PDB file of C-alpha atoms in Angstrom:
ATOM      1  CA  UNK A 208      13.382 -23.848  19.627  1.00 86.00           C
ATOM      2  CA  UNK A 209      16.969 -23.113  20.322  1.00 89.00           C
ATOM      3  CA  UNK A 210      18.142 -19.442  21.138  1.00 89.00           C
ATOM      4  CA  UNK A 211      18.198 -17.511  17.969  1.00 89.00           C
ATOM      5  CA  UNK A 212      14.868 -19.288  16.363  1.00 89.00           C
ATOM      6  CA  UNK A 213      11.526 -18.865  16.964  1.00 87.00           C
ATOM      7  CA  UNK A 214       8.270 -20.268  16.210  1.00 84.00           C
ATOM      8  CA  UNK A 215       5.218 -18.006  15.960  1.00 75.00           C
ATOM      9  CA  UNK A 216       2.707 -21.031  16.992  1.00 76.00           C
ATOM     10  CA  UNK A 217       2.430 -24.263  18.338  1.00 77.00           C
ATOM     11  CA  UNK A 218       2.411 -27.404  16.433  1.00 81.00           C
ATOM     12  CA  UNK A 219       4.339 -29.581  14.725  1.00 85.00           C
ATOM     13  CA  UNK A 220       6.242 -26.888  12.573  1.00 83.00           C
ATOM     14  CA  UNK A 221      10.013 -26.427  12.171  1.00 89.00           C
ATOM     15  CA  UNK A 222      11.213 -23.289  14.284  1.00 87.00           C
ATOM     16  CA  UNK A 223      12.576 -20.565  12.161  1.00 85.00           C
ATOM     17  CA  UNK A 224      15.694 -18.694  12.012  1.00 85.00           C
ATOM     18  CA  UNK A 225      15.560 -14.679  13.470  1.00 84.00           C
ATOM     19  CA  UNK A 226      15.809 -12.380  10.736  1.00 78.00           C
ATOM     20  CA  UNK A 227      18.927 -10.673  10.357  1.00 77.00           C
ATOM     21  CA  UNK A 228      19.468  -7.757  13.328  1.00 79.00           C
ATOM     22  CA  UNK A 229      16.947  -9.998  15.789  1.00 84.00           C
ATOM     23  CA  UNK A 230      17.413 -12.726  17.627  1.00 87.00           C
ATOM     24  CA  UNK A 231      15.839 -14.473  20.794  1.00 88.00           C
ATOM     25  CA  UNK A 232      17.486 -15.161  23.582  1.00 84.00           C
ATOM     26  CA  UNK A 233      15.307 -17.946  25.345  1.00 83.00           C
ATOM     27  CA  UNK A 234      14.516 -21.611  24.180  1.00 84.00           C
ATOM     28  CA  UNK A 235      10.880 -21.850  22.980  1.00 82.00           C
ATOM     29  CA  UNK A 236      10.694 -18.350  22.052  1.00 85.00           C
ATOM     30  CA  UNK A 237       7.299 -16.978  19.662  1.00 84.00           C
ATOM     31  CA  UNK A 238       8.921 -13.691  18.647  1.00 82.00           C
ATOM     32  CA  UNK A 239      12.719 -12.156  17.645  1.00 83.00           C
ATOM     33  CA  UNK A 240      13.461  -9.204  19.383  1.00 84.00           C
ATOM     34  CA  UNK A 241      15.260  -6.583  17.082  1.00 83.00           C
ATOM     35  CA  UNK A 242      18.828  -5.720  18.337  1.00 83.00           C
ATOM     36  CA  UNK A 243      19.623  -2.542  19.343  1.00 83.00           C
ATOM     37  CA  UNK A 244      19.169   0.230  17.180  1.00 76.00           C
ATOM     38  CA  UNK A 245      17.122  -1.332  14.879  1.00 73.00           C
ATOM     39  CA  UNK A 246      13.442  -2.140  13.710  1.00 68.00           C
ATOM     40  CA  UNK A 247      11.116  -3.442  11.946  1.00 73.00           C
ATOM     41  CA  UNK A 248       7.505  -2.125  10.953  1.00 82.00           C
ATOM     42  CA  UNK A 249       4.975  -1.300   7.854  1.00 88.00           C
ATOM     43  CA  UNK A 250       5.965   2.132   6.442  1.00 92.00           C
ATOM     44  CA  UNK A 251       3.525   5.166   7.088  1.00 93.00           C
ATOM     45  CA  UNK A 252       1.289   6.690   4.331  1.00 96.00           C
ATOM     46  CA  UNK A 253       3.139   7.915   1.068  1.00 97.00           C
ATOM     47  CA  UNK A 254       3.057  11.885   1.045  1.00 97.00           C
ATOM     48  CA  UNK A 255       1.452  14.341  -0.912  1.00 97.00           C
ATOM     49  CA  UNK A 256      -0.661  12.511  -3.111  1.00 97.00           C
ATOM     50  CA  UNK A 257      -1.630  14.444  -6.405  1.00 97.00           C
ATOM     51  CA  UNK A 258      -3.925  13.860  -9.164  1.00 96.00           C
ATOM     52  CA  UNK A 259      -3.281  14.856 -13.088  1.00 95.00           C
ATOM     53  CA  UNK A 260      -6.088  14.527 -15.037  1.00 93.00           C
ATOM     54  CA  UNK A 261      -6.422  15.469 -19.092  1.00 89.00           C
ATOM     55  CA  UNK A 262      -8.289  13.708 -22.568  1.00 83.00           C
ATOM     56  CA  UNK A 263      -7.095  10.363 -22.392  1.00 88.00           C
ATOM     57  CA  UNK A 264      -5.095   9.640 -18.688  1.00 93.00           C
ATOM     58  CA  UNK A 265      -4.842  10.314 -14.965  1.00 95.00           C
ATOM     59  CA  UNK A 266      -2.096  10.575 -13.217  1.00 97.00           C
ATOM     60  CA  UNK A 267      -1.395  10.083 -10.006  1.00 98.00           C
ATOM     61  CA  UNK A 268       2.179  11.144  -8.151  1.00 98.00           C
ATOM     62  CA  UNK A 269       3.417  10.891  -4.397  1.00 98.00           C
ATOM     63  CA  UNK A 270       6.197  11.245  -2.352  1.00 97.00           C
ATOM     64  CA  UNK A 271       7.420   8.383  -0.580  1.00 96.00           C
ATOM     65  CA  UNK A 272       6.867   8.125   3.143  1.00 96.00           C
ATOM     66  CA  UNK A 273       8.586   9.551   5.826  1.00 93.00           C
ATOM     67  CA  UNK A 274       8.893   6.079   7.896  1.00 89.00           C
ATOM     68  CA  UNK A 275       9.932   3.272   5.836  1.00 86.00           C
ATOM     69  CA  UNK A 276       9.821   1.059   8.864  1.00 82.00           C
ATOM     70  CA  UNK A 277      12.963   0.371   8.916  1.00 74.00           C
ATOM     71  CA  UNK A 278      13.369  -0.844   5.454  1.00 79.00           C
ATOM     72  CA  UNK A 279      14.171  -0.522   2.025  1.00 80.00           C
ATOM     73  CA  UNK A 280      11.895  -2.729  -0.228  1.00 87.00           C
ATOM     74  CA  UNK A 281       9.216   0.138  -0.098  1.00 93.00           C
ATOM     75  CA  UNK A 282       6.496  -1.122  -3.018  1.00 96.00           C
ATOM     76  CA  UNK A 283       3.126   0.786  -3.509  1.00 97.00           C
ATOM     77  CA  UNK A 284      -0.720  -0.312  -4.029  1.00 96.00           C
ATOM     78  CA  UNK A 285      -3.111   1.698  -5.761  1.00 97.00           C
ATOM     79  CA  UNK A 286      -6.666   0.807  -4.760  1.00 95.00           C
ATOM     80  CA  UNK A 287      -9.765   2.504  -6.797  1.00 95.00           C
ATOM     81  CA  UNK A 288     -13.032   3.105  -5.607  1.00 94.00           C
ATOM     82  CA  UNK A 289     -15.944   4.522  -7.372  1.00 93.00           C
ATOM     83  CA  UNK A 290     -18.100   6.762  -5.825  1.00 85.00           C
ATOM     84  CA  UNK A 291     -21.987   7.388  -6.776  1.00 78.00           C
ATOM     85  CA  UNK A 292     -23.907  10.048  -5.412  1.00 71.00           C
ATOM     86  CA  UNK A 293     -27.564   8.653  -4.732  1.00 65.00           C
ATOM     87  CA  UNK A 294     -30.343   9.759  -2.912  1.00 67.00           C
ATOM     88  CA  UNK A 295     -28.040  12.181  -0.243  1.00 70.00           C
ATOM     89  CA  UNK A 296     -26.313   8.860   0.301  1.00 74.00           C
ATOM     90  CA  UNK A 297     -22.634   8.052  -1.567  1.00 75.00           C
ATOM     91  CA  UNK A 298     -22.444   4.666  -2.624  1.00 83.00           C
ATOM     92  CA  UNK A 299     -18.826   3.666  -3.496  1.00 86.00           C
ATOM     93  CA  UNK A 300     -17.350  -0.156  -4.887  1.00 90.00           C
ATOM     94  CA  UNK A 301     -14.480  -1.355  -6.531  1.00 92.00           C
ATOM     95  CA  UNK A 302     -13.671   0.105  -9.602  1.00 92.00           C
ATOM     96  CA  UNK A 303     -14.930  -1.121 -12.992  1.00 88.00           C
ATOM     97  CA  UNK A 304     -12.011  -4.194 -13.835  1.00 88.00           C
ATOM     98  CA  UNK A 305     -11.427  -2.479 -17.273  1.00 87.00           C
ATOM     99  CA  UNK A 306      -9.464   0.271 -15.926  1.00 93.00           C
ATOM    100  CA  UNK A 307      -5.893   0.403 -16.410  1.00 96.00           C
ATOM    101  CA  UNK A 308      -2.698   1.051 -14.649  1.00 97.00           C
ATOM    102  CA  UNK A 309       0.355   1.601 -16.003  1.00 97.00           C
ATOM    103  CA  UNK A 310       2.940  -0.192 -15.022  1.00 97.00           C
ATOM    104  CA  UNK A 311       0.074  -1.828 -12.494  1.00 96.00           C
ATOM    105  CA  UNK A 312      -1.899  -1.262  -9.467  1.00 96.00           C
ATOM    106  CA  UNK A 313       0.195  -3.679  -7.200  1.00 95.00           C
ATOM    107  CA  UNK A 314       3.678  -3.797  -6.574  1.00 95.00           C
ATOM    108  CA  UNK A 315       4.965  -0.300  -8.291  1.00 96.00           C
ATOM    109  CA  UNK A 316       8.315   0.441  -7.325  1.00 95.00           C
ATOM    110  CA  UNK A 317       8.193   4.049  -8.303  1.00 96.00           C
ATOM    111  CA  UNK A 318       5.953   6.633  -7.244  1.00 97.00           C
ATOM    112  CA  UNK A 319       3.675   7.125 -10.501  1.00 97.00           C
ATOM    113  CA  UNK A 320       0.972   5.471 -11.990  1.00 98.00           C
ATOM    114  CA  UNK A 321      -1.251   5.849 -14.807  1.00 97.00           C
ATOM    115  CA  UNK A 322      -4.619   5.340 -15.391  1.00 96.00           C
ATOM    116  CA  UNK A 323      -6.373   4.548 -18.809  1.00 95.00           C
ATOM    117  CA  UNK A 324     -10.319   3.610 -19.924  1.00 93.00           C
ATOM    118  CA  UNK A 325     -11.855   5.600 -16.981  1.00 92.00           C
ATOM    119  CA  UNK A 326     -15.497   6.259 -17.439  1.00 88.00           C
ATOM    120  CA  UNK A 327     -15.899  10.114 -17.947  1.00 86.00           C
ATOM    121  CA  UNK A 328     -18.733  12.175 -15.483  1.00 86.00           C
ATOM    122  CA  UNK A 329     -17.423   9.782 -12.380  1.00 88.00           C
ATOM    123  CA  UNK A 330     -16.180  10.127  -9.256  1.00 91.00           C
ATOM    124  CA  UNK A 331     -12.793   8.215  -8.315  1.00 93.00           C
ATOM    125  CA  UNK A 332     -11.514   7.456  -4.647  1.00 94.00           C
ATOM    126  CA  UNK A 333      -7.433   5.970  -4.793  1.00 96.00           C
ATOM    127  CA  UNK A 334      -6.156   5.095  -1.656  1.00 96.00           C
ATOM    128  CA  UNK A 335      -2.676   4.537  -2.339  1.00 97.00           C
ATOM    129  CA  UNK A 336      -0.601   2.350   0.390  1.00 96.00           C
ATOM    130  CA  UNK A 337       3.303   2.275   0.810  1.00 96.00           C
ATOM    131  CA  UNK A 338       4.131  -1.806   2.212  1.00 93.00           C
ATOM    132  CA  UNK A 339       7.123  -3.602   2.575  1.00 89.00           C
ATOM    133  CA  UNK A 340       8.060  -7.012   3.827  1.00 83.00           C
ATOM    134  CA  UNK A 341       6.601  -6.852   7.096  1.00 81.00           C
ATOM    135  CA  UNK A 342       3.291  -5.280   6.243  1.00 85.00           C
ATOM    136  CA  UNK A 343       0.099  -7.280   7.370  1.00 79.00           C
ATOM    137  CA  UNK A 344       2.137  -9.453   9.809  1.00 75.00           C
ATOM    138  CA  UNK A 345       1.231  -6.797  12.537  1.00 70.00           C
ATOM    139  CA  UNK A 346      -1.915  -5.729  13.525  1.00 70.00           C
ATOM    140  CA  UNK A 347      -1.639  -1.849  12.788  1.00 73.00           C
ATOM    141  CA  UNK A 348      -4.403  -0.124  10.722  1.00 78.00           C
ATOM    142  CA  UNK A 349      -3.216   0.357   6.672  1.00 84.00           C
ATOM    143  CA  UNK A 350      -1.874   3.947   6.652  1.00 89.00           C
ATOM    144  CA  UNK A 351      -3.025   5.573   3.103  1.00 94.00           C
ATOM    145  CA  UNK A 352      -2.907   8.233   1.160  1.00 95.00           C
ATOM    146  CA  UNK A 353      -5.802   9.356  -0.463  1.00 95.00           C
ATOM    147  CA  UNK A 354      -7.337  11.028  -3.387  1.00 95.00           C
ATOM    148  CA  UNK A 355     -10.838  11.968  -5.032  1.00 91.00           C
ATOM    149  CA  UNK A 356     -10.789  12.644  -8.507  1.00 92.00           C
ATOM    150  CA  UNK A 357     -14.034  13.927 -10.732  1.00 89.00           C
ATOM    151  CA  UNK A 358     -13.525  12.621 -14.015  1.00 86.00           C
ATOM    152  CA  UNK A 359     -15.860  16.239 -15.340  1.00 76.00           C
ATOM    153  CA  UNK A 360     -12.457  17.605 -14.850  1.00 56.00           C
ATOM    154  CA  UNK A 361     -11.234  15.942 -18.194  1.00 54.00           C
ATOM    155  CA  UNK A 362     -10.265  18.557 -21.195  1.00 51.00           C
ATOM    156  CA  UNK A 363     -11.280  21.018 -19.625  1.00 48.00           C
TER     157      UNK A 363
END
C-alpha cells in the first residue's frame, strides 16, 4: 500500500484509504495513525443508569458517557438478563424473546427505553452499552452500565 492506505492483513485484498484525521506514512502499512490532536476509540459506560418501574412498563434512563471516543455517532444496546435464585446459586440467561423495547434494544439513539410484557415476581439484569463506529474493532473489554430490577416492585 501507498502512504495514506493501509491494509489490516495480508492477502490478496485492496488496501484501504485512512479515515479522515489518520493517515500512514510508510508503504505497506497495517494501521493509520490518528493526526495530532485527535482519536479514535469505543466510548466508556453510559452514566447513571436508573430504573422506573410501575403496572404495565419499565423504564430505564442514562446519561450519556463521559468519553465518546472521540466521536459523535454514540448509539446504545440494552442487553437483558434474567436472574433465578436457586439452591444459594443465581442462575441468569437471556431474557424471555417476548419482551419488548420501545423504540428497540439495539441501536437507540436516545437515552430511554421502554420495556413491555415482563414477567412479574422476576429478577432483571440490563447491561446497557454506549458503541460507536469503532467499537469491537479493538480489543478493550465492553464498558457497561448496569442495572437489577425486581419486577415485586410493580404497583406497589
Amino acid at each position: 500500500c501507498k502512504p495514506g492506505y493501509f491494509k489490516a492483513f495480508a492477502g490478496n485484498t485492496k488496501c484501504s484509504k485512512c479515515p479522515q484525521h489518520s493517515s500512514s506514512h510508510d508503504q505497506a502499512a497495517t494501521i493509520c495513525h490518528c493526526d495530532k490532536g485527535f482519536y479514535r476509540g469505543p466510548p466508556s459506560a453510559p452514566r447513571n443508569l436508573i430504573s422506573l418501574i410501575n403496572d404495565t412498563a419499565l423504564f430505564l434512563q442514562w446519561m450519556p458517557p463521559i468519553n465518546t471516543g472521540g466521536r459523535s455517532d454514540i448509539t446504545y444496546n440494552v442487553l437483558c438478563q434474567r436472574c433465578d435464585e436457586g439452591d444459594s446459586v443465581t442462575q441468569c440467561e437471556p431474557c424471555e424473546p417476548d419482551l419488548r423495547f420501545i423504540p428497540r434494544p439495539l441501536g437507540i439513539t436516545g437515552t430511554s427505553v421502554a420495556i413491555l410484557d415482563y414477567a412479574m415476581h422476576a429478577n432483571y439484569t440490563f447491561h446497557v452499552e454506549a458503541v460507536n463506529g469503532v467499537s469491537g474493532l479493538g480489543v478493550a473489554p465492553r464498558s457497561l452500565a448496569n442495572v437489577t430490577v425486581n419486577t415485586h416492585q410493580a404497583g406497589e
